[in-house]
Coordinates of C-alpha atoms in Angstrom, one line a residue:
X15 CA 18.5 3.5 -5.8
X16 CA 18.4 5.8 -3.4
X17 CA 15.1 6.1 -0.6
X18 CA 15.2 9.1 2.0
X19 CA 12.6 9.4 4.7
X20 CA 12.0 12.4 6.4
X21 CA 11.9 12.1 9.9
X22 CA 10.6 15.4 12.7
X23 CA 10.1 16.0 16.2
X24 CA 7.6 14.7 17.7
X25 CA 7.2 12.0 15.1
X26 CA 5.2 8.5 15.8
X27 CA 7.7 5.3 15.9
X28 CA 5.4 3.5 14.0
X29 CA 4.9 6.0 11.5
X30 CA 8.7 6.3 10.9
X31 CA 8.9 2.3 11.3
X32 CA 6.4 1.8 8.5
X33 CA 8.9 2.4 5.5
X34 CA 11.8 0.8 7.2
X35 CA 10.2 -2.3 7.6
X36 CA 8.9 -2.7 4.2
X37 CA 12.5 -1.1 2.7
X38 CA 14.3 -2.9 5.3
X39 CA 17.0 -5.5 5.1
X40 CA 15.8 -7.0 1.5
X41 CA 16.2 -3.2 0.0
X42 CA 19.6 -2.7 1.4
X43 CA 20.8 -6.4 0.0
X44 CA 19.6 -5.6 -3.5
X45 CA 22.3 -3.0 -3.4
X46 CA 19.6 0.2 -2.4
X47 CA 20.6 2.5 -0.3
X48 CA 17.7 3.8 2.7
X49 CA 18.1 6.9 5.2
X50 CA 16.6 8.6 7.6
X51 CA 17.1 12.4 7.3
X52 CA 16.0 15.2 10.1
X53 CA 16.9 18.6 10.7
X54 CA 18.9 17.5 13.8
X55 CA 20.8 14.6 15.0
X56 CA 18.6 13.9 17.9
X57 CA 14.8 14.5 18.4
X58 CA 11.9 12.9 20.6
X59 CA 9.5 10.7 19.3
X60 CA 6.1 9.9 20.9
X61 CA 5.9 7.5 24.0
X62 CA 8.8 9.1 25.4
X63 CA 11.5 7.9 23.1
X64 CA 14.4 9.5 21.8
X65 CA 15.8 9.1 18.3
X66 CA 19.3 9.7 17.0
X67 CA 19.8 9.7 13.1
X68 CA 23.1 10.1 11.2
X69 CA 21.6 12.1 8.1
X70 CA 20.5 15.6 8.2
X71 CA 17.9 16.9 5.3
X72 CA 20.3 17.8 3.0
X73 CA 21.1 14.2 2.8
X74 CA 17.9 13.4 1.1
X75 CA 18.4 15.7 -2.2
X76 CA 20.0 12.9 -4.3
X77 CA 17.3 10.2 -3.5
X78 CA 15.1 8.7 -6.1
X79 CA 12.1 8.1 -3.7
X80 CA 11.5 10.5 -0.8
X81 CA 8.9 9.6 1.9
X82 CA 7.0 11.8 4.7
X83 CA 5.9 9.3 7.6
X84 CA 2.8 10.9 8.8
X85 CA 3.2 14.6 10.8
X86 CA 2.5 15.1 14.1
X87 CA -0.6 17.6 14.2
X88 CA -3.0 18.1 11.2
X89 CA -3.2 21.6 12.9
X90 CA 0.4 22.5 13.0
X91 CA 2.5 24.1 9.9
X92 CA 4.8 21.8 8.5
X93 CA 8.7 23.2 8.5
X94 CA 9.4 25.0 5.8
X95 CA 12.7 22.9 5.7
X96 CA 10.8 20.0 4.7
X97 CA 8.6 21.5 2.6
X98 CA 11.4 22.5 0.7
X99 CA 12.7 19.4 0.9
X100 CA 9.5 17.7 -0.7
X101 CA 9.3 20.5 -3.7
X102 CA 13.0 19.7 -4.6
X103 CA 12.3 16.2 -5.0
X104 CA 9.2 16.6 -7.2
X105 CA 11.5 19.2 -9.1
X106 CA 14.2 17.1 -10.0
X107 CA 11.6 13.6 -10.7
X108 CA 12.2 12.0 -7.7
X109 CA 9.0 9.9 -6.1
X110 CA 7.5 11.9 -3.1
X111 CA 5.2 9.8 -0.6
X112 CA 3.0 11.0 2.1
X113 CA 1.9 9.0 4.6
X114 CA -1.2 9.6 6.8
X115 CA -1.0 13.2 7.5
X116 CA 2.5 13.8 5.6
X117 CA -0.4 14.0 2.6
X118 CA -0.1 17.7 4.6
X119 CA 3.2 18.7 4.1
X120 CA 2.8 17.0 0.1
X121 CA -0.4 19.7 -0.3
X122 CA 1.7 22.2 1.3
X123 CA 4.3 21.8 -1.0
X124 CA 1.7 22.2 -3.7
X125 CA 2.4 18.9 -5.0
X126 CA -1.2 17.7 -4.8
X127 CA -2.6 20.7 -6.7
X128 CA -4.8 18.8 -9.5
X129 CA -4.3 15.5 -8.3
X130 CA -6.3 12.9 -6.4
X131 CA -4.9 12.0 -3.0
X132 CA -5.8 10.4 0.7
X133 CA -5.2 11.1 4.0
X134 CA -6.4 9.9 7.8
X135 CA -10.2 9.7 7.4
X136 CA -10.5 12.0 10.3
X137 CA -8.4 14.5 8.8
X138 CA -10.2 14.0 5.3
X139 CA -12.5 16.9 5.8
X140 CA -9.8 19.6 6.9
X141 CA -7.8 18.6 4.3
X142 CA -10.2 19.2 1.6
X143 CA -11.2 22.7 3.5
X144 CA -7.7 23.6 3.3
X145 CA -6.5 22.4 0.1
X146 CA -9.5 22.9 -2.4
X147 CA -7.1 22.4 -5.7
X148 CA -6.6 18.7 -4.4
X149 CA -9.4 15.8 -5.3
X150 CA -9.7 14.0 -1.9
X151 CA -10.6 10.6 -1.7
X152 CA -11.1 10.1 1.6
X153 CA -12.8 6.4 1.1
X154 CA -9.1 5.4 -0.5
X155 CA -6.3 3.2 1.7
X156 CA -4.0 5.2 -1.1
X157 CA -3.7 6.9 -4.1
X158 CA -1.0 6.1 -6.4
X159 CA -0.8 9.3 -9.1
X160 CA 2.3 8.3 -10.8
X161 CA 5.2 10.1 -9.4
X162 CA 3.2 11.0 -6.1
X163 CA 1.5 8.3 -3.7
X164 CA -0.6 9.4 -0.6
X165 CA -1.9 7.3 2.0
X166 CA -4.8 6.8 5.1
X167 CA -3.7 6.0 8.3
X168 CA -1.4 4.1 10.3
X169 CA -1.6 0.3 8.7
X170 CA -2.7 1.7 5.1
X171 CA 1.0 3.2 5.0
X172 CA 2.1 -0.5 4.8
X173 CA -0.1 -1.2 2.0
X174 CA 1.3 1.7 0.2
X175 CA 4.7 1.2 0.8
X176 CA 4.4 -2.6 -0.4
X177 CA 2.7 -1.1 -3.5
X178 CA 5.9 1.2 -4.3
X179 CA 7.9 -2.3 -3.7
X180 CA 6.0 -3.7 -6.2
X181 CA 6.4 -1.1 -8.9
X182 CA 10.2 -1.3 -7.9
X183 CA 10.5 -5.1 -7.5
X184 CA 7.5 -6.8 -9.1
X185 CA 4.5 -8.1 -7.6
X186 CA 6.1 -11.5 -6.2
X187 CA 8.6 -9.3 -3.8
X188 CA 5.9 -7.1 -2.5
X189 CA 4.1 -10.6 -1.7
X190 CA 7.2 -12.1 -0.3
X191 CA 7.7 -8.8 2.1
X192 CA 4.2 -9.2 3.3
X193 CA 4.6 -12.7 4.0
X194 CA 7.9 -12.0 6.3
X195 CA 5.9 -9.2 7.9
X196 CA 2.6 -11.6 8.6
X197 CA 0.4 -8.8 7.0
X198 CA -2.2 -9.0 4.2
X199 CA -0.6 -9.9 0.6
X200 CA -0.9 -6.1 -1.3
X201 CA -4.4 -4.7 -0.8
X202 CA -5.6 -2.5 -3.3
X203 CA -5.8 1.3 -3.1
X204 CA -9.5 2.0 -3.4
X205 CA -10.5 -0.6 -0.4
X206 CA -12.2 1.4 2.4
X207 CA -10.4 2.9 5.1
X208 CA -12.8 2.0 7.9
X209 CA -13.6 -1.6 8.4
X210 CA -15.1 -3.7 11.1
X211 CA -12.8 -5.8 12.1
X212 CA -13.7 -9.4 14.5
X213 CA -11.9 -9.9 17.1
X214 CA -8.3 -10.6 16.3
X215 CA -7.8 -14.4 17.6
X216 CA -11.4 -15.4 17.9
X217 CA -12.0 -18.9 16.9
X218 CA -14.0 -17.2 14.0
X219 CA -11.3 -15.0 13.0
X220 CA -9.1 -17.8 12.4
X221 CA -11.0 -20.1 11.0
X222 CA -11.9 -17.6 8.2
X223 CA -8.1 -16.4 7.9
X224 CA -7.6 -20.2 7.2
X225 CA -10.0 -20.5 4.5
X226 CA -9.0 -17.1 3.1
X227 CA -5.4 -18.1 3.2
X228 CA -5.8 -21.6 1.5
X229 CA -7.2 -19.6 -1.3
X230 CA -4.4 -17.5 -1.3
X231 CA -2.2 -20.3 -1.8
X232 CA -3.5 -22.4 -4.5
X233 CA -6.2 -19.5 -5.7
X234 CA -6.8 -21.8 -9.1
X235 CA -9.5 -23.7 -6.6
X236 CA -13.2 -22.5 -7.1
X237 CA -15.1 -23.3 -4.0
X238 CA -18.9 -22.5 -3.7
X239 CA -19.8 -19.9 -1.2
X240 CA -22.0 -22.8 0.3
X241 CA -18.6 -25.1 0.3
X242 CA -16.9 -22.3 2.3
X243 CA -19.5 -22.0 4.7
X244 CA -19.9 -25.1 5.5
X245 CA -16.1 -25.6 6.1
X246 CA -16.2 -22.8 8.2
X247 CA -19.2 -24.1 10.3
X248 CA -21.3 -20.9 9.7
X249 CA -24.4 -19.8 7.3
X250 CA -23.5 -18.6 3.7
X251 CA -25.0 -15.0 4.7
X252 CA -22.5 -15.2 8.3
X253 CA -19.6 -16.2 6.1
X254 CA -20.4 -13.3 3.8
X255 CA -20.5 -11.0 6.9
X256 CA -17.0 -12.0 8.4
X257 CA -15.3 -11.8 4.9
X258 CA -15.8 -8.4 3.9
X259 CA -15.1 -7.5 7.9
X260 CA -12.0 -8.8 7.4
X261 CA -11.0 -7.8 4.0
X262 CA -13.1 -5.3 3.2
X263 CA -14.9 -6.5 0.2
X264 CA -17.3 -9.0 -0.9
X265 CA -15.9 -12.6 -1.6
X266 CA -15.9 -12.5 -4.8
X267 CA -14.0 -9.2 -5.1
X268 CA -11.3 -10.5 -2.7
X269 CA -11.1 -13.9 -4.8
X270 CA -10.7 -11.7 -8.0
X271 CA -7.6 -9.4 -6.4
X272 CA -6.0 -12.5 -5.1
X273 CA -6.3 -14.5 -8.9
X274 CA -4.7 -11.1 -10.1
X275 CA -2.1 -11.0 -7.6
X276 CA -0.9 -14.3 -8.3
X277 CA -1.7 -13.3 -12.5
X278 CA 1.4 -10.6 -12.0
X279 CA 3.5 -13.0 -9.9
X280 CA 3.2 -15.4 -13.2
X281 CA 3.3 -12.5 -15.4
X282 CA 6.4 -11.0 -13.7
X283 CA 8.1 -14.7 -14.0
X284 CA 8.1 -14.4 -17.3
X285 CA 5.1 -16.8 -17.6
X286 CA 3.1 -16.9 -21.7
X287 CA 0.3 -18.1 -22.9
X288 CA -2.9 -16.1 -21.1
X289 CA -5.3 -18.6 -20.9
X290 CA -2.7 -21.3 -19.3
X291 CA -2.2 -18.2 -16.9
X292 CA -5.6 -17.9 -16.5
X293 CA -6.3 -21.5 -15.4
X294 CA -3.4 -21.3 -12.9
X295 CA -4.9 -18.3 -11.3
X296 CA -8.5 -19.5 -11.6
X297 CA -10.3 -17.2 -14.2
X298 CA -12.1 -19.0 -16.7
X299 CA -10.3 -18.1 -19.7
X300 CA -8.2 -15.5 -21.0
X301 CA -11.0 -13.4 -21.5
X302 CA -12.0 -13.2 -17.9
X303 CA -8.3 -12.9 -17.1
X304 CA -8.2 -9.5 -19.3
X305 CA -11.2 -8.3 -18.0
X306 CA -10.2 -8.9 -14.3
X307 CA -7.5 -6.8 -15.3
X308 CA -9.1 -3.9 -17.1
X309 CA -11.3 -3.7 -13.9
X310 CA -9.1 -3.6 -11.3
X311 CA -6.0 -1.8 -13.0
X312 CA -6.9 -0.2 -15.9
X313 CA -4.6 -2.1 -18.2
X314 CA -4.8 -5.3 -20.2
X315 CA -2.4 -8.3 -18.8
X316 CA -0.1 -7.3 -21.6
X317 CA 0.2 -3.7 -20.9
X318 CA 0.9 -4.5 -17.1
X319 CA 4.1 -6.6 -18.4
X320 CA 4.9 -4.3 -20.5
X321 CA 4.8 -1.2 -17.7
X322 CA 6.6 -3.3 -15.7
X323 CA 9.6 -3.7 -17.8
X324 CA 9.8 0.2 -18.5
X325 CA 9.7 0.4 -14.8

């Protein structure tokens, strides 16, 4: 598989590094190819950096996945040569991804007409006004429309790229990469962009992180909120507030997604017997597992497993 990242003068180093970090060494070791492509071999980046790349934009023309990581200014037109590469990629059936303001490039190329999309929340109104044929989901971290994916700002680009890894190589591989990068396991695209996070590194944040990590490690456990609140040394109400601040969801919703992610890992690894899988993931029975999959993914576990085989 060939993945091409389209770079440009004035790019944010963080946005450029996002797909490179996710589709890094492990992607190349698997026999895949990753190219950073730009109009010119040497160009500037924000922060006073200069970047050199060995590939021109034409090198992206046989890529299976083409990613536009951001854009320097929503008010500035995206160069026609980038628009052309995006259109060509979509026309030949490649997956096309617009991270953050990169969604503007996909919309300008006409790739988002009649589709759902997202972008950085500060530019969502501008995006919607400029491209009325696009259904803008301003609250989503990322939107997967099959061949076309878009993400919100900065860190949600990681979520989008991890989601794409899960499509290509399975959820277990996406979660392994997430752990290697020391980021949260793949977050659902519908989680809100704006999360009031507690101060990183504070004692409360650490206690909550330890509790959540223990449940990620073994989601079969079913502790009550009262039990977890006692472990955290706070009231149930305070625990609920801190979990929402840290994850963007209530405890029940977060735990359901963790359990679904574990079930996906087991299914991808060939596990059989939905009652056994449900028990290992913390669901009371196979019916509860099926219901959670339908609510979260719009698929039954069997349908999800079949799609992985097709992918």
